[in-house]
Coordinates of C-alpha atoms and ligand atoms in Angstrom, one line a residue:
X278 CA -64.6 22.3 -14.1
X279 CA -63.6 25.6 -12.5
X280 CA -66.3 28.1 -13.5
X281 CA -64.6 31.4 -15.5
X282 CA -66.9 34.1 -13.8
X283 CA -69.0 35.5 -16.7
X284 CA -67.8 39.1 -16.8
X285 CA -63.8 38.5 -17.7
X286 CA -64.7 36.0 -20.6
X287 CA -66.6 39.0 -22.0
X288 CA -63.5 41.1 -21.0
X289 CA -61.0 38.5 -22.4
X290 CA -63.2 38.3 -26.2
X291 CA -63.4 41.7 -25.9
X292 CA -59.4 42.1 -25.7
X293 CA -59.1 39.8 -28.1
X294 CA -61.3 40.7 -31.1
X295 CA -59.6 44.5 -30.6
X296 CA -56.1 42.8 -30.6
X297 CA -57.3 41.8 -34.5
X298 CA -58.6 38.2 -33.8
X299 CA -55.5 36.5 -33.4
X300 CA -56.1 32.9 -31.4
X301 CA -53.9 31.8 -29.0
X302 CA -52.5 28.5 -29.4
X303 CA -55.8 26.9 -27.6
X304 CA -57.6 27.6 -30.5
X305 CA -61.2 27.5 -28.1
X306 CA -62.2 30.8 -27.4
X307 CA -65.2 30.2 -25.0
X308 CA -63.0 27.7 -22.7
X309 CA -59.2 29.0 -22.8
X310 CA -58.2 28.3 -19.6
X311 CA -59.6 24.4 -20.3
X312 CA -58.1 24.1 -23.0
X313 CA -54.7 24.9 -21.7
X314 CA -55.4 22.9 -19.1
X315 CA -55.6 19.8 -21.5
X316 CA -52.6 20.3 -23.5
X317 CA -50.8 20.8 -19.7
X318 CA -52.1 17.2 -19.4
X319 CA -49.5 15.2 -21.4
X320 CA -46.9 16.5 -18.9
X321 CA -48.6 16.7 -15.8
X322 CA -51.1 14.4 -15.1
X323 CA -51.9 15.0 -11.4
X324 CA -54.2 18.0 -13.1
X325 CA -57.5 15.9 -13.6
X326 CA -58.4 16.3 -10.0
X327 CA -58.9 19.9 -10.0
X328 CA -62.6 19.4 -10.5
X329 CA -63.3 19.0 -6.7
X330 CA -61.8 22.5 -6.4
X331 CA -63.8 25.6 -4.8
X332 CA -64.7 27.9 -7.2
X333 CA -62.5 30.7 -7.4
X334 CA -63.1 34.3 -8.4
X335 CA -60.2 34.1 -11.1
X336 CA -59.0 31.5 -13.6
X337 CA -56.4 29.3 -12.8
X338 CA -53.9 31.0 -15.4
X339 CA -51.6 27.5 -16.4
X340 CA -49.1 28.9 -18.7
X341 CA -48.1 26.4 -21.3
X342 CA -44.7 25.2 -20.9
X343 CA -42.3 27.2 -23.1
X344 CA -40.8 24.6 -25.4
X345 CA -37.4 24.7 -23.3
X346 CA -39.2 23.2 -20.1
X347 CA -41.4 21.2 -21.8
X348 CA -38.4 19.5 -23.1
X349 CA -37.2 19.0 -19.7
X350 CA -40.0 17.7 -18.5
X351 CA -40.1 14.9 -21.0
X352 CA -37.0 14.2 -21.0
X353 CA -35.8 10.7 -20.5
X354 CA -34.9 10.5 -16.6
X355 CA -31.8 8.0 -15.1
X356 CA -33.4 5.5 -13.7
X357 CA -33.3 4.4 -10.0
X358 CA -30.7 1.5 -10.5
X359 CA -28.6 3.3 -12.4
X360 CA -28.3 5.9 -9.9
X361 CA -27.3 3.2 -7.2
X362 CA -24.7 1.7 -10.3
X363 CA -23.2 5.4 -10.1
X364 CA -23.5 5.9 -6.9
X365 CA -20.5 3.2 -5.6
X366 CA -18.5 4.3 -8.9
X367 CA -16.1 5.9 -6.5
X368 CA -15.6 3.2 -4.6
X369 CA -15.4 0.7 -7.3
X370 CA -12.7 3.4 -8.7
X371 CA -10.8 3.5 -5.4
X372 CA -10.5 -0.4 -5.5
X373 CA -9.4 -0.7 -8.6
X374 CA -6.8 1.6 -8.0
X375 CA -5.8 -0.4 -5.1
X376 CA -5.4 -3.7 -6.9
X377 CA -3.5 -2.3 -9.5
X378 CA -0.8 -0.8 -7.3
X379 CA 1.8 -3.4 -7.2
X380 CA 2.3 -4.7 -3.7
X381 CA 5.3 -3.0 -1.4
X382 CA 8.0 -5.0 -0.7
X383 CA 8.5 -5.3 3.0
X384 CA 9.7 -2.7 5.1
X385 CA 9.3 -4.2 8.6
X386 CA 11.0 -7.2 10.4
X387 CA 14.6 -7.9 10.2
X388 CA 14.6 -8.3 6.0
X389 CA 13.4 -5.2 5.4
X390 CA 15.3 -3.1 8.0
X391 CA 18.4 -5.4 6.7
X392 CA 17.9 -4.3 3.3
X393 CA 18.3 -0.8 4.1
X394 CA 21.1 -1.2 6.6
X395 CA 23.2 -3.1 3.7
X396 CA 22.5 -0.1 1.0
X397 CA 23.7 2.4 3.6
X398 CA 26.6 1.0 5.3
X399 CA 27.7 -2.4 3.2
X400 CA 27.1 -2.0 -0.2
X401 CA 29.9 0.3 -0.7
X402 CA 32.0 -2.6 -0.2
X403 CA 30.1 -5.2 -0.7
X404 CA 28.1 -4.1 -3.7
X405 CA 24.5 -2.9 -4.0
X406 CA 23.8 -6.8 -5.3
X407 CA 26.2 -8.2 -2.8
X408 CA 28.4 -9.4 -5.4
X409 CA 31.6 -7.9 -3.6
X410 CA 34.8 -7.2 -5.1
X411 CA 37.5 -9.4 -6.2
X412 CA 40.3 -9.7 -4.2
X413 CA 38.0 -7.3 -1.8
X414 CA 35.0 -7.2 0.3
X415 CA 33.7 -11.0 0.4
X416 CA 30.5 -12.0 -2.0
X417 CA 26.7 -12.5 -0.1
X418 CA 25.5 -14.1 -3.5
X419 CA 24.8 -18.0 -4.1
X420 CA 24.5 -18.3 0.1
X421 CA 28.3 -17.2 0.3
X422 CA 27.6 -16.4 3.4
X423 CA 26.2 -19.4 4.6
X424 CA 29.2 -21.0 3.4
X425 CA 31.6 -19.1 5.1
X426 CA 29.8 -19.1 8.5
X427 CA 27.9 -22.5 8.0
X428 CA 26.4 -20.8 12.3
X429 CA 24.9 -17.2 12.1
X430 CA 26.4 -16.7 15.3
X431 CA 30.0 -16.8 13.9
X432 CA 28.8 -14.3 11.2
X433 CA 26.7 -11.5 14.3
X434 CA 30.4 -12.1 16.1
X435 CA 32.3 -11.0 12.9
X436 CA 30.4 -8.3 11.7
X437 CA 30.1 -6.8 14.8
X438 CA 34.0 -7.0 15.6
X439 CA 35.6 -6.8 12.1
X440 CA 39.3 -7.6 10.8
X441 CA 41.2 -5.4 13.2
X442 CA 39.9 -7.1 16.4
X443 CA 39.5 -10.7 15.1
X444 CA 44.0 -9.7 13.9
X445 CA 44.9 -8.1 17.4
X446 CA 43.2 -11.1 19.0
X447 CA 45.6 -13.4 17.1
X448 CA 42.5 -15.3 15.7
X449 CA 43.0 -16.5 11.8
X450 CA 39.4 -18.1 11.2
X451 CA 36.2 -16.2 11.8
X452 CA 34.0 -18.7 9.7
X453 CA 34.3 -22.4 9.1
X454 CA 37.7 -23.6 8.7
X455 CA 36.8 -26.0 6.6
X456 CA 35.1 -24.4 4.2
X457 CA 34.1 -25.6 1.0
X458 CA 36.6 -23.8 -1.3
X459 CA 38.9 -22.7 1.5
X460 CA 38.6 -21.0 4.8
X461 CA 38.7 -17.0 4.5
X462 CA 41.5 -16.3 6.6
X463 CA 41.4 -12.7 8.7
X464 CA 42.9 -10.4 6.9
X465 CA 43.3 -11.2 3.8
X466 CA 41.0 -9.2 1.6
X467 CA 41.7 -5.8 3.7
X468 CA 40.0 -4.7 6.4
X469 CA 36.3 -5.2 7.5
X470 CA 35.4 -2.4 9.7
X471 CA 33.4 -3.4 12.8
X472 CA 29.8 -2.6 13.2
X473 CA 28.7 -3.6 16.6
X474 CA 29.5 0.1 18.0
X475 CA 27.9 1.9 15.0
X476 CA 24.9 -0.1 15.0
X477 CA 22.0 -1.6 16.9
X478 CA 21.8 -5.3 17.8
X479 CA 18.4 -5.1 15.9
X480 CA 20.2 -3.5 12.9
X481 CA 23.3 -5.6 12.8
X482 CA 21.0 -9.1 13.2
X483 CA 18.8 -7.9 10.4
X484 CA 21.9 -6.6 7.8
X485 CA 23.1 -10.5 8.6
X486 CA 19.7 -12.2 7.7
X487 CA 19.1 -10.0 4.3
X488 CA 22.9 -11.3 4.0
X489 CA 22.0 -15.1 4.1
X490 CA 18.2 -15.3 3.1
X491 CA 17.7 -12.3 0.9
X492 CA 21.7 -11.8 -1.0
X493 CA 22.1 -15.5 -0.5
X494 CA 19.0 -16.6 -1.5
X495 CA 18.3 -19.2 0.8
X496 CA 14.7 -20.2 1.7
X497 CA 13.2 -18.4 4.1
X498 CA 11.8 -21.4 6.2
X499 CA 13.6 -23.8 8.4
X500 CA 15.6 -23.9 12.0
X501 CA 17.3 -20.8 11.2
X502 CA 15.1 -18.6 9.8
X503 CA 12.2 -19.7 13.1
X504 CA 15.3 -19.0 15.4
X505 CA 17.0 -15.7 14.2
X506 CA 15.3 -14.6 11.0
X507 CA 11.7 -14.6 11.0
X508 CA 10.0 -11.7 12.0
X509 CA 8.6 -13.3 15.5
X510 CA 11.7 -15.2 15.8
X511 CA 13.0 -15.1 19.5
X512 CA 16.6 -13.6 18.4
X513 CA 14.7 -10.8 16.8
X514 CA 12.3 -9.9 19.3
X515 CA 15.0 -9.8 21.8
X516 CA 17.7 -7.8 19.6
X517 CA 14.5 -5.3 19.0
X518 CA 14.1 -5.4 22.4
X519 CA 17.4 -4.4 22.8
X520 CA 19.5 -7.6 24.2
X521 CA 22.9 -6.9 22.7
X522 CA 24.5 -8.9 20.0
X523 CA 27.2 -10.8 22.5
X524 CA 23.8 -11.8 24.7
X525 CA 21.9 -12.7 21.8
X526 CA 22.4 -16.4 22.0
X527 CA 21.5 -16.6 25.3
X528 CA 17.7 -16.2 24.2
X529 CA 17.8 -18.6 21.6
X530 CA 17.1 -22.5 22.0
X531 CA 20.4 -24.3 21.8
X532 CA 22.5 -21.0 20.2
X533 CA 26.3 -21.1 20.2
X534 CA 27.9 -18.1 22.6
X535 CA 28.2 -15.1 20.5
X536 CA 30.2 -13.5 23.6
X537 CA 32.2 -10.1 23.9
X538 CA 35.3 -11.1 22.2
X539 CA 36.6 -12.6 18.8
X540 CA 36.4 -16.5 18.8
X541 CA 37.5 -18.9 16.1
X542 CA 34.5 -20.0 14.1
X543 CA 32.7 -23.1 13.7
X544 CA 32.6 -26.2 11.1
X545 CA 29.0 -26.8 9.8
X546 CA 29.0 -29.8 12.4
X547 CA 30.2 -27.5 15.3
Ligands
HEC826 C1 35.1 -0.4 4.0 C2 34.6 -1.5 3.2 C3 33.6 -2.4 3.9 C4 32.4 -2.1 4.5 C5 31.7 -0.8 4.6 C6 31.8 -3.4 4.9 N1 32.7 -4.4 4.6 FE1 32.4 -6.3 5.1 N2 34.2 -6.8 4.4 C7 35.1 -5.9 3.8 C8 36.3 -6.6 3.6 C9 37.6 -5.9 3.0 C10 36.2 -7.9 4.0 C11 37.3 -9.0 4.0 C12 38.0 -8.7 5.3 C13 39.2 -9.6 5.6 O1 39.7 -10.2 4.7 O2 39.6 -9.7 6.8 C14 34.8 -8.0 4.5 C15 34.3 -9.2 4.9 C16 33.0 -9.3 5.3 C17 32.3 -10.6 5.7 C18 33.0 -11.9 5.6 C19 32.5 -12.6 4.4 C20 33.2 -13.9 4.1 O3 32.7 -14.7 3.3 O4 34.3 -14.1 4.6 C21 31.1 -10.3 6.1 C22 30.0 -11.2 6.6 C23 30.9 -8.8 6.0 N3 32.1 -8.3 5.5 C24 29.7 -8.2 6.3 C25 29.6 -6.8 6.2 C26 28.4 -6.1 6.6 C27 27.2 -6.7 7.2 C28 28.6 -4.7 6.4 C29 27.7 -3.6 6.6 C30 27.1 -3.5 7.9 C31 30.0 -4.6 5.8 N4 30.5 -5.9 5.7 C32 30.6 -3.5 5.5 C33 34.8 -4.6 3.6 C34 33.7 -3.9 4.0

């Protein structure tokens, strides 16, 4: 126990018999300072080791806690675990949010590009769902296209010359002349602007595959998809490397000649 020197307890009785014997909430008048120290105890246990202490001239005043900290003190504390738990709540957060914003469609490769390239410069024509006009601009829905160019190498050739030089090249067909239905015969509908001198190769290959695969609807697996469609096909890697539509076929395995000039186009059977 830290020794209270003799002289202030007398001073401290003293002070308080002429204060008009009010106790402080010790309650112990001989031993103030010990019994503060107890009640201290509850909250701060590493007190009990004092008694190894030096003795010191003064007493070691320990203010009881005003109600307000002694209420913090005892408070009941978030445990380690829980910390951790809210510790990677942002992160959970952030990957929720992730898996609940839907997937984008795709932007890259020849359907995506193709998809914008048709609402700019087709669908005015053609229709924003590709359903065309009647007596107009040709249908892309139910593989129209496919039907009507049974080789995507008759369909580049077209789109990239249009009506005008397909007529002044005295050429009647531009797709399968037997086509289920009846050939499309130049001319007919009005006039198909050509698009090979407004857009790139890469461009006008990928307007034609969201024509047949994406408007169309057919699957997006098979010969011509691997050859001209996919997005590591070798007709698009070389139209994005900027072979021009009349070359294209030239880097494709066993392509028909797209070629500089309108041609008649082919049956399904070539
Ligand atoms: C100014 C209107 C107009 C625009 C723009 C237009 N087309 Fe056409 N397209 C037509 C018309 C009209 C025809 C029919 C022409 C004919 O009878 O000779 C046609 C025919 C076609 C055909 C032949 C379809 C078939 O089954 O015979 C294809 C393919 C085609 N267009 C693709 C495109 C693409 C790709 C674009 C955009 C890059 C485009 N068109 C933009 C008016 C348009």
């Amino acid at each position: 126990m830290t020794e209270i020197p003799e002289h202030l307890l007398k001073r401290s009785k003293a002070a308080r018999a002429k204060a008009g014997g009010e106790e402080p909430a010790a309650g112990a008048s001989d031993a103030p300072a010990t019994a503060v120290a107890k009640a201290d105890g509850a909250a701060a246990p590493a007190k009990p080791a004092a008694p190894a202490a030096p003795v010191k001239p003064a007493a070691p005043v320990v203010k009881p806690d005003s109600p307000v900290v002694a209420a913090y003190k005892a408070r009941k504390k978030v445990p380690i675990w829980a910390m951790l738990g809210l510790a990677i709540l942002p992160v959970w957060g952030f990957m929720y949010a992730q898996a609940l914003t839907p997937e984008k469609k795709v932007v890259q490769g020849p359907l995506g590009i193709g998809a914008k390239v048709y609402a700019s410069e087709c669908s005015g024509c053609h229709m924003a769902d590709g359903s065309g006009a009647a007596g107009g601009a040709y249908s892309f829905l139910k593989s129209d296209a496919v039907t009507t160019f049974p080789h995507i190498e008759d369909q580049l050739r077209w789109v990239s010359f249009g009506t005008k030089a397909y007529a002044d090249a005295g050429i009647r067909i531009a797709g399968d002349p037997n086509r289920a239905g009846g050939p499309h015969v130049v001319g007919t509908n009005g006039l198909m602007p050509a698009q090979g001198t407004k857009l790139s190769s890469a461009q006008l290959l990928a307007v034609v595959c969201h024509e047949r695969f994406a408007l169309g609807g057919i699957e997006q697996s098979g010969d011509e998809w691997d050859k001209w469609c996919s997005p590591s096909s070798p007709a698009w890697v070389a139209a994005e490397g900027g072979t021009s539509i009349a070359e294209l076929g030239t880097k494709v395995d066993g392509a028909l000649e797209i070629g500089s000039t309108p041609k008649p186009g082919t049956t399904a059977t070539k």
